[in-house]
Amino acid sequence: MEYWRLFVTFLTLFCYCFSYISALDCYVCTNQTGNVEKCLNTLRTCEPGEDVCGTEIRWGSLPYFSQGALKQYYVSKRCMTKQQCQSKRKRHMPYCTHIWYEDWSCHECCQGDRCNYFIISKGLTLSTLSSFTLAVTSLILSTVFIQFLL
């Protein structure tokens, strides 16, 4: 019976650690004039199911893109689901030209804590740091559990 209580305690601790490790943090901002201030200082812990950070950069004029108007960068960042982000990236792809005299927009997706610090970061598909942290935590918890059994 004592082993069962130890096992339940270990499992509870493991689930708590895993949920803490798997929570994704992304930088968030909306239509900021460049990748400065709010876009580099405002973090949000994503909701369950939001598994990627999305970054959109637009070059043009607001509120409506128009030829000949004063142009500048507009940056937006947020938490998203992978499906939402890939869909948005696909929609923006034809307009992602980076031609300075034309209005353009690009969208990028990345996985991993704070991976959208840089605009259009070409983030990793899997966060190496998060995977490493999870592996080390699992190893430590399993070692502690084995010690309790012995």
mmCIF file with all atom_site columns, C-alpha atoms in Angstrom:
data_model
loop_
_atom_site.group_PDB
_atom_site.id
_atom_site.type_symbol
_atom_site.label_atom_id
_atom_site.label_alt_id
_atom_site.label_comp_id
_atom_site.label_asym_id
_atom_site.label_entity_id
_atom_site.label_seq_id
_atom_site.pdbx_PDB_ins_code
_atom_site.Cartn_x
_atom_site.Cartn_y
_atom_site.Cartn_z
_atom_site.occupancy
_atom_site.B_iso_or_equiv
_atom_site.pdbx_formal_charge
_atom_site.auth_seq_id
_atom_site.auth_comp_id
_atom_site.auth_asym_id
_atom_site.auth_atom_id
_atom_site.pdbx_PDB_model_num
ATOM 1   C CA . MET A 1 1   ? 0.000  0.000  0.000   1.00 0.00 ? 1   MET A CA 1
ATOM 2   C CA . GLU A 1 2   ? 2.884  2.328  0.767   1.00 0.00 ? 2   GLU A CA 1
ATOM 3   C CA . TYR A 1 3   ? 4.296  1.773  -2.738  1.00 0.00 ? 3   TYR A CA 1
ATOM 4   C CA . TRP A 1 4   ? 0.953  2.698  -4.247  1.00 0.00 ? 4   TRP A CA 1
ATOM 5   C CA . ARG A 1 5   ? 0.961  6.047  -2.386  1.00 0.00 ? 5   ARG A CA 1
ATOM 6   C CA . LEU A 1 6   ? 4.529  6.702  -3.528  1.00 0.00 ? 6   LEU A CA 1
ATOM 7   C CA . PHE A 1 7   ? 3.573  5.902  -7.099  1.00 0.00 ? 7   PHE A CA 1
ATOM 8   C CA . VAL A 1 8   ? 0.564  8.265  -6.991  1.00 0.00 ? 8   VAL A CA 1
ATOM 9   C CA . THR A 1 9   ? 2.751  11.001 -5.476  1.00 0.00 ? 9   THR A CA 1
ATOM 10  C CA . PHE A 1 10  ? 5.375  10.465 -8.187  1.00 0.00 ? 10  PHE A CA 1
ATOM 11  C CA . LEU A 1 11  ? 2.755  10.504 -10.933 1.00 0.00 ? 11  LEU A CA 1
ATOM 12  C CA . THR A 1 12  ? 1.196  13.711 -9.579  1.00 0.00 ? 12  THR A CA 1
ATOM 13  C CA . LEU A 1 13  ? 4.599  15.378 -9.356  1.00 0.00 ? 13  LEU A CA 1
ATOM 14  C CA . PHE A 1 14  ? 5.505  14.242 -12.873 1.00 0.00 ? 14  PHE A CA 1
ATOM 15  C CA . CYS A 1 15  ? 2.233  15.550 -14.341 1.00 0.00 ? 15  CYS A CA 1
ATOM 16  C CA . TYR A 1 16  ? 2.675  18.884 -12.576 1.00 0.00 ? 16  TYR A CA 1
ATOM 17  C CA . CYS A 1 17  ? 6.253  19.240 -13.868 1.00 0.00 ? 17  CYS A CA 1
ATOM 18  C CA . PHE A 1 18  ? 5.264  18.197 -17.383 1.00 0.00 ? 18  PHE A CA 1
ATOM 19  C CA . SER A 1 19  ? 2.401  20.697 -17.532 1.00 0.00 ? 19  SER A CA 1
ATOM 20  C CA . TYR A 1 20  ? 4.726  23.443 -16.313 1.00 0.00 ? 20  TYR A CA 1
ATOM 21  C CA . ILE A 1 21  ? 7.399  22.551 -18.854 1.00 0.00 ? 21  ILE A CA 1
ATOM 22  C CA . SER A 1 22  ? 4.985  22.239 -21.768 1.00 0.00 ? 22  SER A CA 1
ATOM 23  C CA . ALA A 1 23  ? 3.352  25.659 -21.258 1.00 0.00 ? 23  ALA A CA 1
ATOM 24  C CA . LEU A 1 24  ? 4.439  27.793 -24.197 1.00 0.00 ? 24  LEU A CA 1
ATOM 25  C CA . ASP A 1 25  ? 5.430  31.446 -23.780 1.00 0.00 ? 25  ASP A CA 1
ATOM 26  C CA . CYS A 1 26  ? 5.203  33.756 -26.803 1.00 0.00 ? 26  CYS A CA 1
ATOM 27  C CA . TYR A 1 27  ? 5.850  37.432 -27.336 1.00 0.00 ? 27  TYR A CA 1
ATOM 28  C CA . VAL A 1 28  ? 2.629  39.279 -28.145 1.00 0.00 ? 28  VAL A CA 1
ATOM 29  C CA . CYS A 1 29  ? 1.875  42.630 -29.761 1.00 0.00 ? 29  CYS A CA 1
ATOM 30  C CA . THR A 1 30  ? -0.449 44.049 -32.417 1.00 0.00 ? 30  THR A CA 1
ATOM 31  C CA . ASN A 1 31  ? 0.448  46.372 -35.298 1.00 0.00 ? 31  ASN A CA 1
ATOM 32  C CA . GLN A 1 32  ? 3.544  47.806 -33.642 1.00 0.00 ? 32  GLN A CA 1
ATOM 33  C CA . THR A 1 33  ? 5.728  50.021 -35.822 1.00 0.00 ? 33  THR A CA 1
ATOM 34  C CA . GLY A 1 34  ? 8.721  47.706 -35.806 1.00 0.00 ? 34  GLY A CA 1
ATOM 35  C CA . ASN A 1 35  ? 10.044 44.888 -33.650 1.00 0.00 ? 35  ASN A CA 1
ATOM 36  C CA . VAL A 1 36  ? 10.636 47.130 -30.631 1.00 0.00 ? 36  VAL A CA 1
ATOM 37  C CA . GLU A 1 37  ? 9.266  47.913 -27.166 1.00 0.00 ? 37  GLU A CA 1
ATOM 38  C CA . LYS A 1 38  ? 6.004  45.989 -26.684 1.00 0.00 ? 38  LYS A CA 1
ATOM 39  C CA . CYS A 1 39  ? 6.943  43.295 -29.236 1.00 0.00 ? 39  CYS A CA 1
ATOM 40  C CA . LEU A 1 40  ? 10.128 42.529 -27.286 1.00 0.00 ? 40  LEU A CA 1
ATOM 41  C CA . ASN A 1 41  ? 8.829  43.003 -23.746 1.00 0.00 ? 41  ASN A CA 1
ATOM 42  C CA . THR A 1 42  ? 5.305  41.547 -23.598 1.00 0.00 ? 42  THR A CA 1
ATOM 43  C CA . LEU A 1 43  ? 5.074  37.801 -22.958 1.00 0.00 ? 43  LEU A CA 1
ATOM 44  C CA . ARG A 1 44  ? 1.988  35.634 -22.705 1.00 0.00 ? 44  ARG A CA 1
ATOM 45  C CA . THR A 1 45  ? 1.612  32.042 -21.583 1.00 0.00 ? 45  THR A CA 1
ATOM 46  C CA . CYS A 1 46  ? -0.405 30.376 -24.310 1.00 0.00 ? 46  CYS A CA 1
ATOM 47  C CA . GLU A 1 47  ? -3.707 28.645 -23.698 1.00 0.00 ? 47  GLU A CA 1
ATOM 48  C CA . PRO A 1 48  ? -3.948 24.834 -23.932 1.00 0.00 ? 48  PRO A CA 1
ATOM 49  C CA . GLY A 1 49  ? -3.997 23.897 -27.613 1.00 0.00 ? 49  GLY A CA 1
ATOM 50  C CA . GLU A 1 50  ? -2.031 26.959 -28.690 1.00 0.00 ? 50  GLU A CA 1
ATOM 51  C CA . ASP A 1 51  ? 1.186  25.194 -29.579 1.00 0.00 ? 51  ASP A CA 1
ATOM 52  C CA . VAL A 1 52  ? 3.072  27.711 -31.763 1.00 0.00 ? 52  VAL A CA 1
ATOM 53  C CA . CYS A 1 53  ? 4.047  31.361 -31.748 1.00 0.00 ? 53  CYS A CA 1
ATOM 54  C CA . GLY A 1 54  ? 3.022  33.367 -34.797 1.00 0.00 ? 54  GLY A CA 1
ATOM 55  C CA . THR A 1 55  ? 4.748  36.454 -36.167 1.00 0.00 ? 55  THR A CA 1
ATOM 56  C CA . GLU A 1 56  ? 3.377  38.672 -38.903 1.00 0.00 ? 56  GLU A CA 1
ATOM 57  C CA . ILE A 1 57  ? 5.364  41.482 -40.484 1.00 0.00 ? 57  ILE A CA 1
ATOM 58  C CA . ARG A 1 58  ? 3.861  43.890 -42.953 1.00 0.00 ? 58  ARG A CA 1
ATOM 59  C CA . TRP A 1 59  ? 5.419  46.675 -44.964 1.00 0.00 ? 59  TRP A CA 1
ATOM 60  C CA . GLY A 1 60  ? 3.050  49.389 -46.089 1.00 0.00 ? 60  GLY A CA 1
ATOM 61  C CA . SER A 1 61  ? 0.747  52.065 -44.792 1.00 0.00 ? 61  SER A CA 1
ATOM 62  C CA . LEU A 1 62  ? -2.161 51.779 -42.368 1.00 0.00 ? 62  LEU A CA 1
ATOM 63  C CA . PRO A 1 63  ? -5.069 51.646 -42.109 1.00 0.00 ? 63  PRO A CA 1
ATOM 64  C CA . TYR A 1 64  ? -5.173 50.781 -45.791 1.00 0.00 ? 64  TYR A CA 1
ATOM 65  C CA . PHE A 1 65  ? -2.256 49.712 -47.901 1.00 0.00 ? 65  PHE A CA 1
ATOM 66  C CA . SER A 1 66  ? -1.980 52.129 -50.804 1.00 0.00 ? 66  SER A CA 1
ATOM 67  C CA . GLN A 1 67  ? 0.632  52.886 -53.405 1.00 0.00 ? 67  GLN A CA 1
ATOM 68  C CA . GLY A 1 68  ? 2.637  56.076 -52.809 1.00 0.00 ? 68  GLY A CA 1
ATOM 69  C CA . ALA A 1 69  ? 1.684  56.443 -49.117 1.00 0.00 ? 69  ALA A CA 1
ATOM 70  C CA . LEU A 1 70  ? 4.364  56.630 -46.395 1.00 0.00 ? 70  LEU A CA 1
ATOM 71  C CA . LYS A 1 71  ? 5.424  53.054 -45.701 1.00 0.00 ? 71  LYS A CA 1
ATOM 72  C CA . GLN A 1 72  ? 6.757  51.400 -42.563 1.00 0.00 ? 72  GLN A CA 1
ATOM 73  C CA . TYR A 1 73  ? 6.912  48.013 -40.831 1.00 0.00 ? 73  TYR A CA 1
ATOM 74  C CA . TYR A 1 74  ? 4.007  46.718 -38.768 1.00 0.00 ? 74  TYR A CA 1
ATOM 75  C CA . VAL A 1 75  ? 4.670  43.754 -36.491 1.00 0.00 ? 75  VAL A CA 1
ATOM 76  C CA . SER A 1 76  ? 2.123  41.507 -34.769 1.00 0.00 ? 76  SER A CA 1
ATOM 77  C CA . LYS A 1 77  ? 2.919  38.479 -32.611 1.00 0.00 ? 77  LYS A CA 1
ATOM 78  C CA . ARG A 1 78  ? 0.675  36.010 -30.785 1.00 0.00 ? 78  ARG A CA 1
ATOM 79  C CA . CYS A 1 79  ? -0.008 32.466 -29.601 1.00 0.00 ? 79  CYS A CA 1
ATOM 80  C CA . MET A 1 80  ? -1.758 30.255 -32.145 1.00 0.00 ? 80  MET A CA 1
ATOM 81  C CA . THR A 1 81  ? -2.594 26.681 -32.958 1.00 0.00 ? 81  THR A CA 1
ATOM 82  C CA . LYS A 1 82  ? -0.308 25.060 -35.494 1.00 0.00 ? 82  LYS A CA 1
ATOM 83  C CA . GLN A 1 83  ? -3.196 24.754 -37.969 1.00 0.00 ? 83  GLN A CA 1
ATOM 84  C CA . GLN A 1 84  ? -4.141 28.448 -37.648 1.00 0.00 ? 84  GLN A CA 1
ATOM 85  C CA . CYS A 1 85  ? -0.554 29.535 -38.099 1.00 0.00 ? 85  CYS A CA 1
ATOM 86  C CA . GLN A 1 86  ? 0.129  27.340 -41.120 1.00 0.00 ? 86  GLN A CA 1
ATOM 87  C CA . SER A 1 87  ? -3.098 28.495 -42.751 1.00 0.00 ? 87  SER A CA 1
ATOM 88  C CA . LYS A 1 88  ? -2.201 32.150 -42.201 1.00 0.00 ? 88  LYS A CA 1
ATOM 89  C CA . ARG A 1 89  ? 1.340  31.551 -43.484 1.00 0.00 ? 89  ARG A CA 1
ATOM 90  C CA . LYS A 1 90  ? -0.032 29.937 -46.629 1.00 0.00 ? 90  LYS A CA 1
ATOM 91  C CA . ARG A 1 91  ? -2.413 32.900 -47.222 1.00 0.00 ? 91  ARG A CA 1
ATOM 92  C CA . HIS A 1 92  ? 0.441  35.421 -46.852 1.00 0.00 ? 92  HIS A CA 1
ATOM 93  C CA . MET A 1 93  ? 2.967  33.517 -48.995 1.00 0.00 ? 93  MET A CA 1
ATOM 94  C CA . PRO A 1 94  ? 2.010  35.131 -52.350 1.00 0.00 ? 94  PRO A CA 1
ATOM 95  C CA . TYR A 1 95  ? 2.418  38.605 -50.781 1.00 0.00 ? 95  TYR A CA 1
ATOM 96  C CA . CYS A 1 96  ? 5.718  37.916 -49.000 1.00 0.00 ? 96  CYS A CA 1
ATOM 97  C CA . THR A 1 97  ? 7.944  39.664 -51.571 1.00 0.00 ? 97  THR A CA 1
ATOM 98  C CA . HIS A 1 98  ? 10.097 42.033 -49.448 1.00 0.00 ? 98  HIS A CA 1
ATOM 99  C CA . ILE A 1 99  ? 10.077 44.535 -52.344 1.00 0.00 ? 99  ILE A CA 1
ATOM 100 C CA . TRP A 1 100 ? 10.608 47.924 -50.692 1.00 0.00 ? 100 TRP A CA 1
ATOM 101 C CA . TYR A 1 101 ? 8.397  49.973 -53.023 1.00 0.00 ? 101 TYR A CA 1
ATOM 102 C CA . GLU A 1 102 ? 5.436  47.573 -52.808 1.00 0.00 ? 102 GLU A CA 1
ATOM 103 C CA . ASP A 1 103 ? 3.170  46.686 -49.902 1.00 0.00 ? 103 ASP A CA 1
ATOM 104 C CA . TRP A 1 104 ? 3.880  43.156 -48.665 1.00 0.00 ? 104 TRP A CA 1
ATOM 105 C CA . SER A 1 105 ? 3.156  40.871 -45.715 1.00 0.00 ? 105 SER A CA 1
ATOM 106 C CA . CYS A 1 106 ? 4.723  37.686 -44.373 1.00 0.00 ? 106 CYS A CA 1
ATOM 107 C CA . HIS A 1 107 ? 3.769  35.292 -41.610 1.00 0.00 ? 107 HIS A CA 1
ATOM 108 C CA . GLU A 1 108 ? 5.980  32.812 -39.775 1.00 0.00 ? 108 GLU A CA 1
ATOM 109 C CA . CYS A 1 109 ? 5.321  30.065 -37.231 1.00 0.00 ? 109 CYS A CA 1
ATOM 110 C CA . CYS A 1 110 ? 7.728  28.684 -34.641 1.00 0.00 ? 110 CYS A CA 1
ATOM 111 C CA . GLN A 1 111 ? 7.598  26.249 -31.739 1.00 0.00 ? 111 GLN A CA 1
ATOM 112 C CA . GLY A 1 112 ? 9.355  26.807 -28.453 1.00 0.00 ? 112 GLY A CA 1
ATOM 113 C CA . ASP A 1 113 ? 9.362  29.305 -25.639 1.00 0.00 ? 113 ASP A CA 1
ATOM 114 C CA . ARG A 1 114 ? 9.913  32.865 -26.826 1.00 0.00 ? 114 ARG A CA 1
ATOM 115 C CA . CYS A 1 115 ? 10.868 31.668 -30.307 1.00 0.00 ? 115 CYS A CA 1
ATOM 116 C CA . ASN A 1 116 ? 9.189  34.696 -31.916 1.00 0.00 ? 116 ASN A CA 1
ATOM 117 C CA . TYR A 1 117 ? 11.564 37.245 -30.393 1.00 0.00 ? 117 TYR A CA 1
ATOM 118 C CA . PHE A 1 118 ? 12.946 38.036 -33.841 1.00 0.00 ? 118 PHE A CA 1
ATOM 119 C CA . ILE A 1 119 ? 10.586 38.778 -36.687 1.00 0.00 ? 119 ILE A CA 1
ATOM 120 C CA . ILE A 1 120 ? 10.435 36.040 -39.320 1.00 0.00 ? 120 ILE A CA 1
ATOM 121 C CA . SER A 1 121 ? 12.740 34.008 -37.115 1.00 0.00 ? 121 SER A CA 1
ATOM 122 C CA . LYS A 1 122 ? 12.697 30.704 -39.013 1.00 0.00 ? 122 LYS A CA 1
ATOM 123 C CA . GLY A 1 123 ? 12.150 29.028 -35.638 1.00 0.00 ? 123 GLY A CA 1
ATOM 124 C CA . LEU A 1 124 ? 12.720 25.355 -35.032 1.00 0.00 ? 124 LEU A CA 1
ATOM 125 C CA . THR A 1 125 ? 9.891  22.913 -35.557 1.00 0.00 ? 125 THR A CA 1
ATOM 126 C CA . LEU A 1 126 ? 10.580 21.473 -32.125 1.00 0.00 ? 126 LEU A CA 1
ATOM 127 C CA . SER A 1 127 ? 12.100 23.371 -29.256 1.00 0.00 ? 127 SER A CA 1
ATOM 128 C CA . THR A 1 128 ? 15.410 21.702 -28.452 1.00 0.00 ? 128 THR A CA 1
ATOM 129 C CA . LEU A 1 129 ? 15.569 23.367 -25.057 1.00 0.00 ? 129 LEU A CA 1
ATOM 130 C CA . SER A 1 130 ? 12.067 22.215 -24.049 1.00 0.00 ? 130 SER A CA 1
ATOM 131 C CA . SER A 1 131 ? 12.825 18.653 -25.174 1.00 0.00 ? 131 SER A CA 1
ATOM 132 C CA . PHE A 1 132 ? 16.056 18.623 -23.215 1.00 0.00 ? 132 PHE A CA 1
ATOM 133 C CA . THR A 1 133 ? 14.351 20.010 -20.099 1.00 0.00 ? 133 THR A CA 1
ATOM 134 C CA . LEU A 1 134 ? 11.608 17.394 -20.336 1.00 0.00 ? 134 LEU A CA 1
ATOM 135 C CA . ALA A 1 135 ? 14.143 14.571 -20.732 1.00 0.00 ? 135 ALA A CA 1
ATOM 136 C CA . VAL A 1 136 ? 16.217 15.717 -17.741 1.00 0.00 ? 136 VAL A CA 1
ATOM 137 C CA . THR A 1 137 ? 13.117 16.167 -15.558 1.00 0.00 ? 137 THR A CA 1
ATOM 138 C CA . SER A 1 138 ? 11.864 12.693 -16.520 1.00 0.00 ? 138 SER A CA 1
ATOM 139 C CA . LEU A 1 139 ? 15.243 11.176 -15.699 1.00 0.00 ? 139 LEU A CA 1
ATOM 140 C CA . ILE A 1 140 ? 15.409 12.870 -12.296 1.00 0.00 ? 140 ILE A CA 1
ATOM 141 C CA . LEU A 1 141 ? 11.846 11.921 -11.377 1.00 0.00 ? 141 LEU A CA 1
ATOM 142 C CA . SER A 1 142 ? 12.312 8.302  -12.438 1.00 0.00 ? 142 SER A CA 1
ATOM 143 C CA . THR A 1 143 ? 15.547 8.099  -10.408 1.00 0.00 ? 143 THR A CA 1
ATOM 144 C CA . VAL A 1 144 ? 13.739 9.474  -7.347  1.00 0.00 ? 144 VAL A CA 1
ATOM 145 C CA . PHE A 1 145 ? 10.895 6.997  -7.859  1.00 0.00 ? 145 PHE A CA 1
ATOM 146 C CA . ILE A 1 146 ? 13.302 4.050  -8.150  1.00 0.00 ? 146 ILE A CA 1
ATOM 147 C CA . GLN A 1 147 ? 15.048 5.158  -4.942  1.00 0.00 ? 147 GLN A CA 1
ATOM 148 C CA . PHE A 1 148 ? 11.704 5.108  -3.125  1.00 0.00 ? 148 PHE A CA 1
ATOM 149 C CA . LEU A 1 149 ? 11.036 1.560  -4.344  1.00 0.00 ? 149 LEU A CA 1
ATOM 150 C CA . LEU A 1 150 ? 14.393 0.273  -3.108  1.00 0.00 ? 150 LEU A CA 1
#
